[in-house]
mmCIF file of N, CA and C in Angstrom:
data_model
loop_
_atom_site.group_PDB
_atom_site.id
_atom_site.type_symbol
_atom_site.label_atom_id
_atom_site.label_comp_id
_atom_site.label_asym_id
_atom_site.label_seq_id
_atom_site.Cartn_x
_atom_site.Cartn_y
_atom_site.Cartn_z
ATOM 1 N N MET R 64 2.893 -2.215 -12.708
ATOM 2 C CA MET R 64 2.993 -0.458 -12.379
ATOM 3 C C MET R 64 3.153 -0.647 -10.637
ATOM 4 N N ALA R 65 3.337 -1.312 -10.112
ATOM 5 C CA ALA R 65 3.141 -1.614 -8.451
ATOM 6 C C ALA R 65 4.270 -0.923 -7.926
ATOM 7 N N VAL R 66 3.635 -0.181 -7.037
ATOM 8 C CA VAL R 66 4.700 0.529 -5.585
ATOM 9 C C VAL R 66 5.444 -0.474 -5.094
ATOM 10 N N ARG R 67 7.303 -0.461 -4.772
ATOM 11 C CA ARG R 67 7.680 -1.542 -4.058
ATOM 12 C C ARG R 67 7.979 -0.776 -2.687
ATOM 13 N N PRO R 68 7.531 -1.569 -1.749
ATOM 14 C CA PRO R 68 7.979 -1.067 -0.086
ATOM 15 C C PRO R 68 9.287 -0.882 0.228
ATOM 16 N N PRO R 69 9.675 -0.023 0.960
ATOM 17 C CA PRO R 69 11.256 0.211 1.178
ATOM 18 C C PRO R 69 11.818 -0.860 1.828
ATOM 19 N N ILE R 70 12.856 -0.952 1.697
ATOM 20 C CA ILE R 70 13.871 -2.645 2.091
ATOM 21 C C ILE R 70 13.979 -2.312 3.145
ATOM 22 N N TRP R 71 13.600 -1.899 4.008
ATOM 23 C CA TRP R 71 13.599 -2.274 5.632
ATOM 24 C C TRP R 71 12.546 -2.559 5.970
ATOM 25 N N ILE R 72 11.096 -2.442 5.535
ATOM 26 C CA ILE R 72 10.165 -3.197 5.847
ATOM 27 C C ILE R 72 9.956 -4.959 5.231
ATOM 28 N N LEU R 73 10.589 -4.641 3.939
ATOM 29 C CA LEU R 73 11.106 -6.049 3.400
ATOM 30 C C LEU R 73 11.857 -7.107 4.204
ATOM 31 N N LEU R 74 12.963 -6.595 4.910
ATOM 32 C CA LEU R 74 14.059 -7.233 5.644
ATOM 33 C C LEU R 74 13.400 -7.031 7.516
ATOM 34 N N LEU R 75 12.438 -6.392 7.403
ATOM 35 C CA LEU R 75 11.735 -7.370 9.086
ATOM 36 C C LEU R 75 10.759 -8.366 8.600
ATOM 37 N N LEU R 76 9.772 -8.403 7.254
ATOM 38 C CA LEU R 76 9.063 -9.285 7.692
ATOM 39 C C LEU R 76 9.513 -10.716 7.965
ATOM 40 N N PRO R 77 10.287 -11.167 7.621
ATOM 41 C CA PRO R 77 11.158 -12.604 7.618
ATOM 42 C C PRO R 77 11.191 -12.658 9.360
ATOM 43 N N LEU R 78 11.293 -11.571 9.983
ATOM 44 C CA LEU R 78 11.105 -11.758 11.539
ATOM 45 C C LEU R 78 9.588 -11.790 12.331
ATOM 46 N N LEU R 79 8.767 -11.514 11.704
ATOM 47 C CA LEU R 79 7.926 -11.608 12.043
ATOM 48 C C LEU R 79 7.154 -13.073 12.536
ATOM 49 N N PRO R 80 7.792 -14.179 11.999
ATOM 50 C CA PRO R 80 7.246 -15.322 12.796
ATOM 51 C C PRO R 80 8.165 -16.189 13.802
ATOM 52 N N ILE R 81 9.228 -15.346 13.632
ATOM 53 C CA ILE R 81 10.199 -15.731 14.779
ATOM 54 C C ILE R 81 10.037 -15.173 16.091
ATOM 55 N N ILE R 82 9.119 -13.863 15.986
ATOM 56 C CA ILE R 82 9.204 -12.755 17.479
ATOM 57 C C ILE R 82 8.283 -13.366 18.250
ATOM 58 N N PRO R 83 7.352 -14.166 17.860
ATOM 59 C CA PRO R 83 6.355 -14.910 19.086
ATOM 60 C C PRO R 83 6.803 -16.026 19.564
ATOM 61 N N VAL R 84 7.713 -16.768 18.559
ATOM 62 C CA VAL R 84 8.369 -17.574 19.734
ATOM 63 C C VAL R 84 9.416 -17.284 20.315
ATOM 64 N N LEU R 85 10.254 -16.501 19.890
ATOM 65 C CA LEU R 85 10.886 -16.103 21.225
ATOM 66 C C LEU R 85 10.496 -15.288 22.267
ATOM 67 N N LEU R 86 9.197 -14.585 22.172
ATOM 68 C CA LEU R 86 8.462 -13.838 22.991
ATOM 69 C C LEU R 86 7.719 -14.866 24.223
ATOM 70 N N ILE R 87 7.374 -16.180 23.404
ATOM 71 C CA ILE R 87 7.187 -17.151 24.032
ATOM 72 C C ILE R 87 7.988 -18.159 25.283
ATOM 73 N N ILE R 88 9.465 -18.224 24.705
ATOM 74 C CA ILE R 88 10.642 -18.893 25.848
ATOM 75 C C ILE R 88 10.967 -17.556 26.681
ATOM 76 N N GLN R 89 10.744 -16.746 25.952
ATOM 77 C CA GLN R 89 11.237 -15.488 27.108
ATOM 78 C C GLN R 89 10.127 -15.573 28.369
ATOM 79 N N LEU R 90 8.809 -15.828 28.381
ATOM 80 C CA LEU R 90 8.190 -15.263 28.942
ATOM 81 C C LEU R 90 7.965 -16.848 30.340
ATOM 82 N N ALA R 91 8.086 -18.179 29.258
ATOM 83 C CA ALA R 91 8.023 -19.509 29.835
ATOM 84 C C ALA R 91 9.513 -19.574 30.901
ATOM 85 N N THR R 92 10.409 -19.153 30.473
ATOM 86 C CA THR R 92 11.848 -18.956 31.649
ATOM 87 C C THR R 92 11.780 -17.527 32.347
ATOM 88 N N ALA R 93 10.401 -16.821 32.545
ATOM 89 C CA ALA R 93 10.519 -15.884 33.113
ATOM 90 C C ALA R 93 10.617 -15.901 34.878
ATOM 91 N N GLY R 94 10.372 -17.316 34.811
ATOM 92 C CA GLY R 94 10.316 -17.241 36.888
ATOM 93 C C GLY R 94 11.657 -17.844 37.160
ATOM 94 N N SER R 95 12.793 -18.301 36.572
ATOM 95 C CA SER R 95 14.113 -18.958 37.007
ATOM 96 C C SER R 95 14.592 -17.622 37.190
ATOM 97 N N ASP R 96 15.941 -17.412 37.928
ATOM 98 C CA ASP R 96 16.585 -16.405 38.514
ATOM 99 C C ASP R 96 17.752 -16.247 37.421
ATOM 100 N N GLU R 97 17.897 -16.451 36.083
ATOM 101 C CA GLU R 97 18.885 -16.190 35.619
ATOM 102 C C GLU R 97 18.597 -14.951 34.832
ATOM 103 N N GLY R 98 19.139 -14.040 35.167
ATOM 104 C CA GLY R 98 19.010 -12.809 34.285
ATOM 105 C C GLY R 98 17.807 -12.006 34.296
ATOM 106 N N GLY R 99 17.451 -11.560 35.432
ATOM 107 C CA GLY R 99 15.544 -10.966 35.368
ATOM 108 C C GLY R 99 15.984 -9.706 34.423
ATOM 109 N N ILE R 100 16.251 -9.002 34.372
ATOM 110 C CA ILE R 100 16.604 -7.786 34.195
ATOM 111 C C ILE R 100 16.787 -7.896 32.300
ATOM 112 N N SER R 101 17.583 -8.486 32.171
ATOM 113 C CA SER R 101 18.050 -8.831 30.653
ATOM 114 C C SER R 101 16.786 -9.243 30.090
ATOM 115 N N LYS R 102 15.891 -9.961 30.583
ATOM 116 C CA LYS R 102 14.558 -11.037 30.251
ATOM 117 C C LYS R 102 13.354 -9.889 29.999
ATOM 118 N N LEU R 103 13.551 -9.245 30.744
ATOM 119 C CA LEU R 103 12.319 -7.817 30.825
ATOM 120 C C LEU R 103 13.138 -7.029 29.698
ATOM 121 N N PHE R 104 14.112 -6.590 29.673
ATOM 122 C CA PHE R 104 14.569 -5.843 28.570
ATOM 123 C C PHE R 104 14.264 -6.359 26.844
ATOM 124 N N LEU R 105 14.606 -7.920 26.745
ATOM 125 C CA LEU R 105 14.322 -8.722 25.646
ATOM 126 C C LEU R 105 12.639 -9.128 25.474
ATOM 127 N N VAL R 106 11.655 -9.048 26.489
ATOM 128 C CA VAL R 106 10.303 -9.332 25.944
ATOM 129 C C VAL R 106 9.714 -7.910 25.564
ATOM 130 N N GLY R 107 10.243 -6.615 26.268
ATOM 131 C CA GLY R 107 10.020 -5.740 25.967
ATOM 132 C C GLY R 107 10.784 -5.026 24.269
ATOM 133 N N PHE R 108 11.727 -5.819 24.100
ATOM 134 C CA PHE R 108 12.538 -5.407 22.481
ATOM 135 C C PHE R 108 11.717 -6.227 21.404
ATOM 136 N N GLU R 109 11.487 -7.643 22.146
ATOM 137 C CA GLU R 109 10.638 -8.441 21.189
ATOM 138 C C GLU R 109 9.350 -7.649 21.108
ATOM 139 N N LEU R 110 8.843 -7.536 21.997
ATOM 140 C CA LEU R 110 7.496 -6.791 21.597
ATOM 141 C C LEU R 110 7.140 -5.425 20.761
ATOM 142 N N GLY R 111 8.521 -4.731 21.001
ATOM 143 C CA GLY R 111 8.884 -3.678 20.013
ATOM 144 C C GLY R 111 9.080 -3.341 18.893
ATOM 145 N N LEU R 112 9.490 -4.937 18.599
ATOM 146 C CA LEU R 112 10.112 -5.492 17.105
ATOM 147 C C LEU R 112 8.924 -6.152 16.572
ATOM 148 N N LEU R 113 7.861 -6.573 17.194
ATOM 149 C CA LEU R 113 6.378 -7.114 16.767
ATOM 150 C C LEU R 113 5.701 -6.038 16.465
ATOM 151 N N ALA R 114 5.666 -4.652 16.993
ATOM 152 C CA ALA R 114 4.771 -4.026 16.762
ATOM 153 C C ALA R 114 5.515 -3.001 15.292
ATOM 154 N N VAL R 115 6.256 -2.856 15.230
ATOM 155 C CA VAL R 115 6.832 -2.482 14.083
ATOM 156 C C VAL R 115 7.045 -3.121 13.131
ATOM 157 N N GLY R 116 6.906 -4.900 12.577
ATOM 158 C CA GLY R 116 6.556 -5.777 11.945
ATOM 159 C C GLY R 116 4.934 -5.222 11.442
ATOM 160 N N VAL R 117 4.251 -5.442 12.445
ATOM 161 C CA VAL R 117 2.674 -5.121 12.162
ATOM 162 C C VAL R 117 2.559 -4.136 11.589
ATOM 163 N N ILE R 118 3.260 -2.682 11.823
ATOM 164 C CA ILE R 118 3.145 -1.388 11.136
ATOM 165 C C ILE R 118 3.847 -1.320 9.974
ATOM 166 N N ALA R 119 4.881 -2.047 9.600
ATOM 167 C CA ALA R 119 5.275 -2.407 8.091
ATOM 168 C C ALA R 119 4.286 -3.252 7.423
ATOM 169 N N CYS R 120 4.034 -4.236 7.907
ATOM 170 C CA CYS R 120 2.440 -4.841 6.983
ATOM 171 C C CYS R 120 1.574 -3.947 6.816
ATOM 172 N N LEU R 121 0.699 -3.361 8.016
ATOM 173 C CA LEU R 121 -0.503 -2.790 7.434
ATOM 174 C C LEU R 121 0.195 -1.214 6.473
ATOM 175 N N ALA R 122 1.363 -0.735 6.535
ATOM 176 C CA ALA R 122 1.960 0.168 5.451
ATOM 177 C C ALA R 122 2.271 -0.508 3.934
ATOM 178 N N ILE R 123 2.310 -1.355 3.944
ATOM 179 C CA ILE R 123 2.852 -2.297 2.688
ATOM 180 C C ILE R 123 0.859 -2.353 1.934
ATOM 181 N N ARG R 124 0.081 -3.034 3.368
ATOM 182 C CA ARG R 124 -1.207 -3.407 2.321
ATOM 183 C C ARG R 124 -1.713 -1.555 2.004
ATOM 184 N N ARG R 125 -1.416 -0.781 2.775
ATOM 185 C CA ARG R 125 -2.011 0.657 2.589
ATOM 186 C C ARG R 125 -1.200 1.078 1.361
ATOM 187 N N MET R 126 0.008 0.895 1.080
ATOM 188 C CA MET R 126 0.744 1.374 0.009
ATOM 189 C C MET R 126 -0.165 0.721 -1.406
ATOM 190 N N ARG R 127 -0.296 -1.051 -1.329
ATOM 191 C CA ARG R 127 -1.128 -1.446 -2.019
ATOM 192 C C ARG R 127 -2.348 -0.843 -2.527
ATOM 193 N N ARG R 128 -3.131 -0.561 -1.202
ATOM 194 C CA ARG R 128 -4.441 -0.354 -1.849
ATOM 195 C C ARG R 128 -4.477 0.736 -2.665
ATOM 196 N N THR R 129 -3.235 1.693 -2.155
ATOM 197 C CA THR R 129 -3.630 3.190 -2.463
ATOM 198 C C THR R 129 -3.176 3.098 -4.358
ATOM 199 N N ASP R 130 -2.236 2.249 -4.287
ATOM 200 C CA ASP R 130 -1.868 2.108 -5.714
ATOM 201 C C ASP R 130 -2.596 1.592 -6.595
ATOM 202 N N GLY R 131 -3.446 0.730 -5.817
ATOM 203 C CA GLY R 131 -4.590 -0.116 -7.032
ATOM 204 C C GLY R 131 -5.850 1.501 -6.984
ATOM 205 N N ALA R 132 -5.968 2.404 -6.252
ATOM 206 C CA ALA R 132 -6.818 3.460 -6.331
ATOM 207 C C ALA R 132 -6.530 4.295 -7.523
ATOM 208 N N MET R 133 -5.261 4.526 -7.278
ATOM 209 C CA MET R 133 -4.437 5.819 -8.286
ATOM 210 C C MET R 133 -4.709 4.884 -9.480
ATOM 211 N N LEU R 134 -4.209 3.972 -9.830
ATOM 212 C CA LEU R 134 -4.501 3.029 -11.474
ATOM 213 C C LEU R 134 -5.947 3.159 -11.606
ATOM 214 N N GLU R 135 -7.029 3.018 -10.913
ATOM 215 C CA GLU R 135 -8.315 3.068 -11.273
ATOM 216 C C GLU R 135 -8.547 4.582 -11.572
ATOM 217 N N LEU R 136 -8.050 5.842 -10.727
ATOM 218 C CA LEU R 136 -8.112 7.323 -10.966
ATOM 219 C C LEU R 136 -7.813 7.330 -12.420
ATOM 220 N N ASN R 137 -6.404 6.938 -12.633
ATOM 221 C CA ASN R 137 -5.902 7.118 -13.902
ATOM 222 C C ASN R 137 -6.603 6.539 -15.248
ATOM 223 N N THR R 138 -7.368 5.293 -14.826
ATOM 224 C CA THR R 138 -7.894 4.589 -15.877
ATOM 225 C C THR R 138 -9.322 5.902 -16.170
ATOM 226 N N MET R 139 -10.111 6.144 -14.887
ATOM 227 C CA MET R 139 -11.110 6.583 -15.291
ATOM 228 C C MET R 139 -10.875 7.894 -16.050
ATOM 229 N N GLU R 140 -10.043 8.608 -15.576
ATOM 230 C CA GLU R 140 -8.897 9.956 -16.340
ATOM 231 C C GLU R 140 -8.832 9.781 -17.711
ATOM 232 N N GLN R 141 -8.408 8.465 -18.172
ATOM 233 C CA GLN R 141 -8.420 8.498 -19.809
ATOM 234 C C GLN R 141 -9.638 8.017 -20.276
ATOM 235 N N GLU R 142 -10.492 7.272 -19.614
ATOM 236 C CA GLU R 142 -11.341 6.820 -20.030
ATOM 237 C C GLU R 142 -12.694 8.856 -20.343
ATOM 238 N N ASN R 143 -12.507 9.351 -19.525
ATOM 239 C CA ASN R 143 -13.325 10.995 -19.605
ATOM 240 C C ASN R 143 -12.430 11.622 -20.991
ATOM 241 N N SER R 144 -11.031 11.689 -20.771
ATOM 242 C CA SER R 144 -10.550 12.327 -21.814
ATOM 243 C C SER R 144 -10.966 12.021 -23.123
ATOM 244 N N ARG R 145 -10.911 10.646 -23.558
ATOM 245 C CA ARG R 145 -11.172 9.954 -24.534
ATOM 246 C C ARG R 145 -12.939 10.157 -24.882
ATOM 247 N N SER R 146 -13.858 10.143 -23.890
ATOM 248 C CA SER R 146 -15.185 10.398 -24.176
ATOM 249 C C SER R 146 -15.312 11.591 -24.810
ATOM 250 N N LEU R 147 -14.531 13.081 -24.116
ATOM 251 C CA LEU R 147 -14.326 14.355 -24.442
ATOM 252 C C LEU R 147 -14.073 14.995 -26.046
ATOM 253 N N ARG R 148 -12.703 13.970 -26.300
ATOM 254 C CA ARG R 148 -12.104 13.878 -27.411
ATOM 255 C C ARG R 148 -13.662 13.620 -28.498
ATOM 256 N N SER R 149 -13.918 12.638 -28.446
ATOM 257 C CA SER R 149 -15.070 11.921 -29.141
ATOM 258 C C SER R 149 -16.295 12.833 -29.304
ATOM 259 N N LEU R 150 -16.495 13.462 -28.386
ATOM 260 C CA LEU R 150 -17.660 14.456 -27.993
ATOM 261 C C LEU R 150 -17.163 15.610 -28.797
ATOM 262 N N ARG R 151 -16.029 16.067 -29.259
ATOM 263 C CA ARG R 151 -15.538 17.219 -29.310
ATOM 264 C C ARG R 151 -15.507 17.099 -31.003
ATOM 265 N N ARG R 152 -15.034 15.713 -31.442
ATOM 266 C CA ARG R 152 -15.437 15.432 -32.602
ATOM 267 C C ARG R 152 -16.452 15.491 -33.476
ATOM 268 N N GLY R 153 -17.338 14.988 -32.341
ATOM 269 C CA GLY R 153 -18.903 14.471 -32.722
ATOM 270 C C GLY R 153 -19.488 16.428 -32.932
ATOM 271 N N ASN R 154 -19.141 17.050 -31.886
ATOM 272 C CA ASN R 154 -19.810 18.580 -32.186
ATOM 273 C C ASN R 154 -18.952 19.352 -33.354
ATOM 274 N N GLU R 155 -18.022 19.320 -34.094
ATOM 275 C CA GLU R 155 -17.376 19.275 -34.872
ATOM 276 C C GLU R 155 -17.776 18.961 -36.198
ATOM 277 N N ALA R 156 -18.300 17.678 -35.915
ATOM 278 C CA ALA R 156 -18.692 17.353 -37.367
ATOM 279 C C ALA R 156 -20.066 18.306 -37.668
ATOM 280 N N VAL R 157 -20.988 18.106 -36.514
ATOM 281 C CA VAL R 157 -22.428 18.662 -36.542
ATOM 282 C C VAL R 157 -22.186 20.374 -36.966
ATOM 283 N N ARG R 158 -21.308 21.036 -36.222
ATOM 284 C CA ARG R 158 -20.728 22.397 -36.909
ATOM 285 C C ARG R 158 -20.559 22.646 -38.578
ATOM 286 N N MET R 159 -19.473 21.543 -39.225
ATOM 287 C CA MET R 159 -19.592 21.586 -40.429
ATOM 288 C C MET R 159 -20.915 21.116 -41.164
ATOM 289 N N GLN R 160 -21.656 20.440 -40.997
ATOM 290 C CA GLN R 160 -22.844 19.916 -41.663
ATOM 291 C C GLN R 160 -23.693 21.267 -41.545
ATOM 292 N N LEU R 161 -23.565 21.869 -40.290
ATOM 293 C CA LEU R 161 -24.826 23.345 -40.048
ATOM 294 C C LEU R 161 -23.886 24.281 -41.220
ATOM 295 N N ALA R 162 -22.894 24.225 -41.059
ATOM 296 C CA ALA R 162 -22.140 25.166 -41.939
ATOM 297 C C ALA R 162 -22.706 25.051 -43.507
ATOM 298 N N ARG R 163 -22.442 23.247 -43.668
ATOM 299 C CA ARG R 163 -22.245 23.067 -45.624
ATOM 300 C C ARG R 163 -23.908 23.734 -45.793
ATOM 301 N N ARG R 164 -25.242 23.597 -44.731
ATOM 302 C CA ARG R 164 -26.608 23.496 -45.065
ATOM 303 C C ARG R 164 -26.724 25.254 -45.248
ATOM 304 N N THR R 165 -26.399 26.082 -44.293
ATOM 305 C CA THR R 165 -26.121 27.648 -44.380
ATOM 306 C C THR R 165 -25.615 27.998 -45.877
ATOM 307 N N ASP R 166 -24.643 27.327 -45.883
ATOM 308 C CA ASP R 166 -24.062 27.662 -47.416
ATOM 309 C C ASP R 166 -24.641 27.436 -48.220
ATOM 310 N N SER R 167 -25.526 26.436 -48.836
ATOM 311 C CA SER R 167 -26.112 25.953 -49.615
ATOM 312 C C SER R 167 -27.372 26.670 -50.043
#
């Protein structure tokens, strides 16, 4: 009964290991004169993708944690309803015994 994360999060997760490598390559070649503005743009873009990936990972963890808490809450509600039913049955049995005693 696990909640599945959105597909866009699952598509971003394989990019997470690649992004730091690309960032290191961009920063290592930042001193060269080739494409200074485009390198700056790419570094920002990669940092943005990295941030989105981290947010996606945190969102997945939160959804799993919430799913576990909801499952635990449902289990507790079921146990409480079972115990209330058995308590009502016990009360009915006691009432019936008292009614029999008063009738006889």
